[in-house]
Amino acid sequence: IFPHSLLRGNIMTDLISLECYKEYKQITSTKRDGKLQTLISQVSALIENYCNRKFILHSTVENAKVEWFDGQTNEVELTEFPVISVESVKTSTNGGMTQEVLTEADSTQAGYFVDLEAGRVMTQKSIDQFITSYDIPYRSLEITYTAGYTQDTLPEDLKLATQDLVHYYEESENKPTQALLGATLDNPQPYLANSFPAHIRRVLDLYRFSPG
């Protein structure tokens, strides 16, 4: 059903845990743990694809996001959100062969300021730029940061939508037709990745990122 692996670069990105789902469904048996874990991983990937963002992947320093920008600017907007912390800001004038590590809250050209709520990194003075030379290579500004949620901090409505979608697929409610007492009923939901049940789609749309 889902062409996604359970691991992305050996990093688990499940939105909920197996224990969380079993508690929600009041399941005590371990007989279906393998199937349920697979569904949780696949549904997590499906939700992230629909929402055009990662929710869990970059939430730890070990798996921090690294982005590059044109250094000829005094402000950049990070792509992952919500931003948790900025680990480092570095500039380079030779394509990254050598880098200068900038200092947070330093008001000089060697400093930067972070607005976590807005997901922005900028210099202290708006008239300054990270790099003032016009003869600089692309990706002259490197920012490493953590962003997103952990399973513990995932918003409750998004967690509930994930649990409901796992149940939706677990019960095969996604099939185009269903048998009922020997009869066949058409499923009104088209069998498409983004055609979730309406109550689930309403929640996911709150977290969907639309570039531009």
PDB file of N, CA and C in Angstrom, residues 14-71:
ATOM      1  N   ASP A  14       8.709   7.819  13.370  1.00  0.00           N
ATOM      2  CA  ASP A  14       7.307   7.558  13.667  1.00  0.00           C
ATOM      3  C   ASP A  14       6.714   8.697  14.483  1.00  0.00           C
ATOM      4  N   LEU A  15       5.497   9.095  14.138  1.00  0.00           N
ATOM      5  CA  LEU A  15       4.832  10.170  14.863  1.00  0.00           C
ATOM      6  C   LEU A  15       4.307   9.708  16.217  1.00  0.00           C
ATOM      7  N   ILE A  16       3.969   8.445  16.318  1.00  0.00           N
ATOM      8  CA  ILE A  16       3.525   7.873  17.587  1.00  0.00           C
ATOM      9  C   ILE A  16       4.247   6.556  17.809  1.00  0.00           C
ATOM     10  N   SER A  17       4.255   6.095  19.032  1.00  0.00           N
ATOM     11  CA  SER A  17       4.874   4.808  19.344  1.00  0.00           C
ATOM     12  C   SER A  17       3.835   3.694  19.311  1.00  0.00           C
ATOM     13  N   LEU A  18       4.318   2.469  19.219  1.00  0.00           N
ATOM     14  CA  LEU A  18       3.421   1.313  19.276  1.00  0.00           C
ATOM     15  C   LEU A  18       2.671   1.287  20.599  1.00  0.00           C
ATOM     16  N   GLU A  19       3.368   1.596  21.677  1.00  0.00           N
ATOM     17  CA  GLU A  19       2.741   1.592  22.997  1.00  0.00           C
ATOM     18  C   GLU A  19       1.622   2.632  23.071  1.00  0.00           C
ATOM     19  N   CYS A  20       1.869   3.784  22.462  1.00  0.00           N
ATOM     20  CA  CYS A  20       0.860   4.848  22.460  1.00  0.00           C
ATOM     21  C   CYS A  20      -0.402   4.393  21.733  1.00  0.00           C
ATOM     22  N   TYR A  21      -0.230   3.748  20.579  1.00  0.00           N
ATOM     23  CA  TYR A  21      -1.387   3.305  19.814  1.00  0.00           C
ATOM     24  C   TYR A  21      -2.138   2.192  20.542  1.00  0.00           C
ATOM     25  N   LYS A  22      -1.413   1.250  21.132  1.00  0.00           N
ATOM     26  CA  LYS A  22      -2.066   0.140  21.822  1.00  0.00           C
ATOM     27  C   LYS A  22      -2.829   0.630  23.044  1.00  0.00           C
ATOM     28  N   GLU A  23      -2.303   1.631  23.716  1.00  0.00           N
ATOM     29  CA  GLU A  23      -3.030   2.202  24.850  1.00  0.00           C
ATOM     30  C   GLU A  23      -4.301   2.889  24.368  1.00  0.00           C
ATOM     31  N   TYR A  24      -4.201   3.600  23.236  1.00  0.00           N
ATOM     32  CA  TYR A  24      -5.356   4.303  22.676  1.00  0.00           C
ATOM     33  C   TYR A  24      -6.458   3.326  22.285  1.00  0.00           C
ATOM     34  N   LYS A  25      -6.063   2.183  21.708  1.00  0.00           N
ATOM     35  CA  LYS A  25      -7.027   1.183  21.254  1.00  0.00           C
ATOM     36  C   LYS A  25      -7.306   0.118  22.312  1.00  0.00           C
ATOM     37  N   GLN A  26      -6.666   0.247  23.479  1.00  0.00           N
ATOM     38  CA  GLN A  26      -6.829  -0.714  24.575  1.00  0.00           C
ATOM     39  C   GLN A  26      -6.511  -2.134  24.108  1.00  0.00           C
ATOM     40  N   ILE A  27      -5.381  -2.261  23.431  1.00  0.00           N
ATOM     41  CA  ILE A  27      -4.907  -3.559  22.949  1.00  0.00           C
ATOM     42  C   ILE A  27      -3.876  -4.087  23.934  1.00  0.00           C
ATOM     43  N   THR A  28      -4.073  -5.287  24.430  1.00  0.00           N
ATOM     44  CA  THR A  28      -3.132  -5.892  25.378  1.00  0.00           C
ATOM     45  C   THR A  28      -2.330  -7.028  24.750  1.00  0.00           C
ATOM     46  N   SER A  29      -2.839  -7.620  23.698  1.00  0.00           N
ATOM     47  CA  SER A  29      -2.148  -8.729  23.035  1.00  0.00           C
ATOM     48  C   SER A  29      -0.935  -8.210  22.251  1.00  0.00           C
ATOM     49  N   THR A  30       0.056  -9.075  22.098  1.00  0.00           N
ATOM     50  CA  THR A  30       1.250  -8.724  21.310  1.00  0.00           C
ATOM     51  C   THR A  30       1.244  -9.403  19.936  1.00  0.00           C
ATOM     52  N   LYS A  31       0.174 -10.116  19.611  1.00  0.00           N
ATOM     53  CA  LYS A  31       0.128 -10.897  18.378  1.00  0.00           C
ATOM     54  C   LYS A  31       0.244 -10.033  17.126  1.00  0.00           C
ATOM     55  N   ARG A  32      -0.297  -8.815  17.165  1.00  0.00           N
ATOM     56  CA  ARG A  32      -0.301  -7.961  15.975  1.00  0.00           C
ATOM     57  C   ARG A  32       0.731  -6.838  16.041  1.00  0.00           C
ATOM     58  N   ASP A  33       1.662  -6.942  16.977  1.00  0.00           N
ATOM     59  CA  ASP A  33       2.638  -5.862  17.157  1.00  0.00           C
ATOM     60  C   ASP A  33       3.424  -5.564  15.884  1.00  0.00           C
ATOM     61  N   GLY A  34       3.821  -6.612  15.179  1.00  0.00           N
ATOM     62  CA  GLY A  34       4.590  -6.417  13.953  1.00  0.00           C
ATOM     63  C   GLY A  34       3.808  -5.644  12.905  1.00  0.00           C
ATOM     64  N   LYS A  35       2.562  -6.030  12.688  1.00  0.00           N
ATOM     65  CA  LYS A  35       1.710  -5.363  11.705  1.00  0.00           C
ATOM     66  C   LYS A  35       1.437  -3.926  12.126  1.00  0.00           C
ATOM     67  N   LEU A  36       1.142  -3.742  13.404  1.00  0.00           N
ATOM     68  CA  LEU A  36       0.833  -2.403  13.886  1.00  0.00           C
ATOM     69  C   LEU A  36       2.025  -1.472  13.772  1.00  0.00           C
ATOM     70  N   GLN A  37       3.226  -1.985  14.093  1.00  0.00           N
ATOM     71  CA  GLN A  37       4.423  -1.156  13.988  1.00  0.00           C
ATOM     72  C   GLN A  37       4.676  -0.738  12.542  1.00  0.00           C
ATOM     73  N   THR A  38       4.441  -1.678  11.625  1.00  0.00           N
ATOM     74  CA  THR A  38       4.597  -1.363  10.205  1.00  0.00           C
ATOM     75  C   THR A  38       3.612  -0.281   9.784  1.00  0.00           C
ATOM     76  N   LEU A  39       2.366  -0.412  10.202  1.00  0.00           N
ATOM     77  CA  LEU A  39       1.351   0.579   9.856  1.00  0.00           C
ATOM     78  C   LEU A  39       1.681   1.956  10.439  1.00  0.00           C
ATOM     79  N   ILE A  40       2.161   1.976  11.668  1.00  0.00           N
ATOM     80  CA  ILE A  40       2.515   3.249  12.304  1.00  0.00           C
ATOM     81  C   ILE A  40       3.609   3.951  11.512  1.00  0.00           C
ATOM     82  N   SER A  41       4.636   3.214  11.104  1.00  0.00           N
ATOM     83  CA  SER A  41       5.739   3.799  10.339  1.00  0.00           C
ATOM     84  C   SER A  41       5.269   4.274   8.971  1.00  0.00           C
ATOM     85  N   GLN A  42       4.445   3.480   8.325  1.00  0.00           N
ATOM     86  CA  GLN A  42       3.975   3.841   6.990  1.00  0.00           C
ATOM     87  C   GLN A  42       2.995   5.016   7.027  1.00  0.00           C
ATOM     88  N   VAL A  43       2.102   5.018   8.007  1.00  0.00           N
ATOM     89  CA  VAL A  43       1.164   6.134   8.146  1.00  0.00           C
ATOM     90  C   VAL A  43       1.916   7.419   8.496  1.00  0.00           C
ATOM     91  N   SER A  44       2.942   7.317   9.334  1.00  0.00           N
ATOM     92  CA  SER A  44       3.749   8.492   9.678  1.00  0.00           C
ATOM     93  C   SER A  44       4.379   9.084   8.424  1.00  0.00           C
ATOM     94  N   ALA A  45       4.919   8.222   7.560  1.00  0.00           N
ATOM     95  CA  ALA A  45       5.522   8.695   6.311  1.00  0.00           C
ATOM     96  C   ALA A  45       4.470   9.301   5.394  1.00  0.00           C
ATOM     97  N   LEU A  46       3.299   8.689   5.345  1.00  0.00           N
ATOM     98  CA  LEU A  46       2.222   9.185   4.494  1.00  0.00           C
ATOM     99  C   LEU A  46       1.765  10.570   4.942  1.00  0.00           C
ATOM    100  N   ILE A  47       1.639  10.772   6.246  1.00  0.00           N
ATOM    101  CA  ILE A  47       1.222  12.067   6.781  1.00  0.00           C
ATOM    102  C   ILE A  47       2.261  13.135   6.473  1.00  0.00           C
ATOM    103  N   GLU A  48       3.535  12.797   6.643  1.00  0.00           N
ATOM    104  CA  GLU A  48       4.587  13.765   6.351  1.00  0.00           C
ATOM    105  C   GLU A  48       4.618  14.129   4.871  1.00  0.00           C
ATOM    106  N   ASN A  49       4.394  13.163   4.016  1.00  0.00           N
ATOM    107  CA  ASN A  49       4.355  13.447   2.585  1.00  0.00           C
ATOM    108  C   ASN A  49       3.190  14.366   2.253  1.00  0.00           C
ATOM    109  N   TYR A  50       2.050  14.117   2.864  1.00  0.00           N
ATOM    110  CA  TYR A  50       0.873  14.949   2.613  1.00  0.00           C
ATOM    111  C   TYR A  50       1.088  16.372   3.132  1.00  0.00           C
ATOM    112  N   CYS A  51       1.719  16.485   4.288  1.00  0.00           N
ATOM    113  CA  CYS A  51       1.925  17.795   4.913  1.00  0.00           C
ATOM    114  C   CYS A  51       3.160  18.525   4.389  1.00  0.00           C
ATOM    115  N   ASN A  52       3.942  17.876   3.546  1.00  0.00           N
ATOM    116  CA  ASN A  52       5.136  18.500   2.955  1.00  0.00           C
ATOM    117  C   ASN A  52       6.139  18.975   4.004  1.00  0.00           C
ATOM    118  N   ARG A  53       6.307  18.184   5.048  1.00  0.00           N
ATOM    119  CA  ARG A  53       7.257  18.559   6.091  1.00  0.00           C
ATOM    120  C   ARG A  53       7.621  17.351   6.930  1.00  0.00           C
ATOM    121  N   LYS A  54       8.714  17.471   7.667  1.00  0.00           N
ATOM    122  CA  LYS A  54       9.113  16.457   8.630  1.00  0.00           C
ATOM    123  C   LYS A  54       8.691  16.915  10.011  1.00  0.00           C
ATOM    124  N   PHE A  55       8.149  16.006  10.798  1.00  0.00           N
ATOM    125  CA  PHE A  55       7.712  16.371  12.136  1.00  0.00           C
ATOM    126  C   PHE A  55       8.707  15.956  13.215  1.00  0.00           C
ATOM    127  N   ILE A  56       9.366  14.820  13.027  1.00  0.00           N
ATOM    128  CA  ILE A  56      10.216  14.242  14.062  1.00  0.00           C
ATOM    129  C   ILE A  56      11.697  14.239  13.688  1.00  0.00           C
ATOM    130  N   LEU A  57      12.001  14.158  12.411  1.00  0.00           N
ATOM    131  CA  LEU A  57      13.341  13.820  11.923  1.00  0.00           C
ATOM    132  C   LEU A  57      14.452  14.696  12.496  1.00  0.00           C
ATOM    133  N   HIS A  58      14.261  16.001  12.557  1.00  0.00           N
ATOM    134  CA  HIS A  58      15.349  16.909  12.941  1.00  0.00           C
ATOM    135  C   HIS A  58      15.188  17.460  14.352  1.00  0.00           C
ATOM    136  N   SER A  59      14.524  16.717  15.235  1.00  0.00           N
ATOM    137  CA  SER A  59      14.223  17.231  16.571  1.00  0.00           C
ATOM    138  C   SER A  59      15.324  16.977  17.590  1.00  0.00           C
ATOM    139  N   THR A  60      16.413  16.331  17.189  1.00  0.00           N
ATOM    140  CA  THR A  60      17.536  16.085  18.088  1.00  0.00           C
ATOM    141  C   THR A  60      18.819  16.613  17.472  1.00  0.00           C
ATOM    142  N   VAL A  61      19.794  16.924  18.318  1.00  0.00           N
ATOM    143  CA  VAL A  61      21.081  17.448  17.840  1.00  0.00           C
ATOM    144  C   VAL A  61      21.771  16.427  16.945  1.00  0.00           C
ATOM    145  N   GLU A  62      21.609  15.144  17.275  1.00  0.00           N
ATOM    146  CA  GLU A  62      22.256  14.097  16.482  1.00  0.00           C
ATOM    147  C   GLU A  62      21.756  14.089  15.039  1.00  0.00           C
ATOM    148  N   ASN A  63      20.520  14.478  14.836  1.00  0.00           N
ATOM    149  CA  ASN A  63      19.923  14.488  13.495  1.00  0.00           C
ATOM    150  C   ASN A  63      19.534  15.907  13.083  1.00  0.00           C
ATOM    151  N   ALA A  64      20.342  16.874  13.501  1.00  0.00           N
ATOM    152  CA  ALA A  64      20.039  18.275  13.231  1.00  0.00           C
ATOM    153  C   ALA A  64      20.002  18.554  11.733  1.00  0.00           C
ATOM    154  N   LYS A  65      19.219  19.541  11.361  1.00  0.00           N
ATOM    155  CA  LYS A  65      19.093  19.968   9.972  1.00  0.00           C
ATOM    156  C   LYS A  65      20.238  20.917   9.630  1.00  0.00           C
ATOM    157  N   VAL A  66      20.829  20.739   8.447  1.00  0.00           N
ATOM    158  CA  VAL A  66      21.868  21.642   7.963  1.00  0.00           C
ATOM    159  C   VAL A  66      21.356  22.291   6.681  1.00  0.00           C
ATOM    160  N   GLU A  67      21.338  23.614   6.660  1.00  0.00           N
ATOM    161  CA  GLU A  67      20.878  24.340   5.481  1.00  0.00           C
ATOM    162  C   GLU A  67      21.934  25.359   5.058  1.00  0.00           C
ATOM    163  N   TRP A  68      21.942  25.646   3.748  1.00  0.00           N
ATOM    164  CA  TRP A  68      22.892  26.618   3.211  1.00  0.00           C
ATOM    165  C   TRP A  68      22.126  27.754   2.543  1.00  0.00           C
ATOM    166  N   PHE A  69      22.670  28.949   2.691  1.00  0.00           N
ATOM    167  CA  PHE A  69      22.046  30.136   2.127  1.00  0.00           C
ATOM    168  C   PHE A  69      23.107  31.032   1.496  1.00  0.00           C
ATOM    169  N   ASP A  70      22.646  32.019   0.745  1.00  0.00           N
ATOM    170  CA  ASP A  70      23.507  33.065   0.230  1.00  0.00           C
ATOM    171  C   ASP A  70      23.847  33.997   1.386  1.00  0.00           C
ATOM    172  N   GLY A  71      25.124  34.181   1.645  1.00  0.00           N
ATOM    173  CA  GLY A  71      25.546  34.998   2.773  1.00  0.00           C
ATOM    174  C   GLY A  71      25.289  36.477   2.592  1.00  0.00           C
TER     175      GLY A  71
END
